[in-house]
Amino acid sequence: MKKKKIELNQKYLILIIIIIFLLIINLVLFLKRVIAPKQQEEQAITNSINNNKNKTKEYKVPQTDEEIKAYLATLKEGNRIEYYCGKFIKLIDEKEYEKAYKLLYSEFKQNYFPTIDDFIKYVENFYPQSYALEYDDIDRYNNIYVVRLKILDYNSSPSDEPKVQRVVIRENDYNDYVVSFQVVKEAEE
Amino acid sequence: MNTYTNFRVKAIQFWKRNKKRILIGIIIFLIILIINNVLKNMPKKLPEPSFSYKPHVAVLTDKEVPKKYQKPIEDLVDTYFNYCNNGEYENAYNLITDECKQAYYPTLEEFTGYVNHVFEGKKKIYSLQSYSIVNNIYVYQIKILDDFLATGTSEGYYYYEEKLILKEENGEMKLSIGEFISQDQPHIAVEDEYMKIEIFDRTIDYETETYRIKVTNKSDSNYIVLADGTQNNEVLLNLGSRKDNPSKVVDTFIVKPNGFRFETITFNKFFDDGNTSQGIYFGAVRILNNYDYSVGTTQEVLDSALKLYAMEIPLQ
């Protein structure tokens, strides 16, 4: 039988290359859109099962600056301010005084705590050994927020009035803020 | 030559002829791929932090101050505030409308006293918020406070608050302070056989309307008692749907025979409450032969009155 010669001219060749290229793209898209979601779904089911086993174990606290910023971007204005306030108090609670001192507004520092030792002395006198915080109120004046906190001392008797602390915060950007707070004379001495 | 050999020969020929083009194409494709990957892996730009603060949206009505006025208003208030903060009283004074100066702060000294009272000789900051918009008059609420960030509110947590009034005149934004809105001489007069009542001045501020009224007694023997604090509804501001009492009881609006008397009466009325003052209503006008100031209007006096009636001075 005589073989029929197939003459491949240049046009056919270009066409073949284009078709192969398109096939590759289609294959990639198929793998991404069809196979990957299935894997994700399976992964989600696995995660959900694991979460149910131990929820706290799977919860990821934002650690890096990027993660914190991304987390803050999901929060509303009031919640962001509460976050900053809580972060500042937590630093004091964990005796990370240097970090807390760095967050203070420069003029406030000059006015009330020219040295970090002044600051440490004050906060150690003011804050109880063990306490809980309750956010009472937030007022806003342009870009300045005044947060009213109640400090509930675990060691005080139930009849004792909780200490009240006003914390002033200005947010420049996500996770970029300055803090000052109401200095109570008694604790200063 | 079989098909495979034919394909190889053609492919090699094609490659030789188009080597440059294919290489350029591959390079362009790779560059696009790299740029795409770099962009994909770049850290996501976060949206601007959300704020609920909208200084030009009126809190009472949710209406927004026209965009073209927003910047001029901000600039004017900021300039005025900074002059006050820096003790440049004259410069600040010059930014206020003549009408407001004339009505509330006729001299620079009086204005300086006001600024010192508000600023307490300290550096202050302020917060501005549109409050209401009525007939192209823009009412802003200004809160003047210590720099809380610098004090941490340790020196007190309070602020001074008033309404600033801004309106456009001859293409320029004008500022009135002290909640002053307007003052005019309406020249409204009402007359009957016993008296003539004229409204000389009307001063409107954000919370009150004040009228300076002149009453002339046309008789040479009768006393006219418009108000002595003894009767109900002696003086009222007619707002159409209701009538309001003055902010302070008027207790000596009495005109002797052939005499005249000026009386200034203030009514509490918010500028942006949606009501329009229709008239000043005198609900217990007494025309008497005589009047004993120590006794006032007793039942006996009412019984012997020449005439008892009510009248209203229209304000529209």
mmCIF file of C-alpha atoms in Angstrom, chain A residues 9 16 29 44 47 49 59 62 67 75 112 134-136 159 162-163 166 174 177:
data_model
loop_
_atom_site.group_PDB
_atom_site.id
_atom_site.type_symbol
_atom_site.label_atom_id
_atom_site.label_comp_id
_atom_site.label_asym_id
_atom_site.label_seq_id
_atom_site.Cartn_x
_atom_site.Cartn_y
_atom_site.Cartn_z
ATOM 1 C CA ASN A 9 3.757 23.353 5.613
ATOM 2 C CA ILE A 16 0.055 22.611 16.013
ATOM 3 C CA LEU A 29 -6.408 25.437 34.656
ATOM 4 C CA ALA A 44 -10.955 21.844 55.243
ATOM 5 C CA ASN A 47 -9.089 20.831 59.692
ATOM 6 C CA ILE A 49 -12.355 17.594 62.473
ATOM 7 C CA TYR A 59 -6.362 29.026 66.638
ATOM 8 C CA PRO A 62 -1.305 36.900 64.652
ATOM 9 C CA GLU A 67 -0.237 39.196 60.304
ATOM 10 C CA LEU A 75 -11.564 44.987 62.691
ATOM 11 C CA TYR A 112 5.115 62.797 83.177
ATOM 12 C CA GLU A 134 -13.289 46.023 81.352
ATOM 13 C CA TYR A 135 -13.758 48.486 78.487
ATOM 14 C CA ASP A 136 -16.258 51.017 79.691
ATOM 15 C CA SER A 159 -17.550 46.018 97.698
ATOM 16 C CA PRO A 162 -12.826 49.249 90.606
ATOM 17 C CA LYS A 163 -10.036 51.594 89.579
ATOM 18 C CA ARG A 166 -8.373 56.595 80.881
ATOM 19 C CA TYR A 174 -2.512 49.697 61.323
ATOM 20 C CA TYR A 177 -0.098 54.093 67.306
#
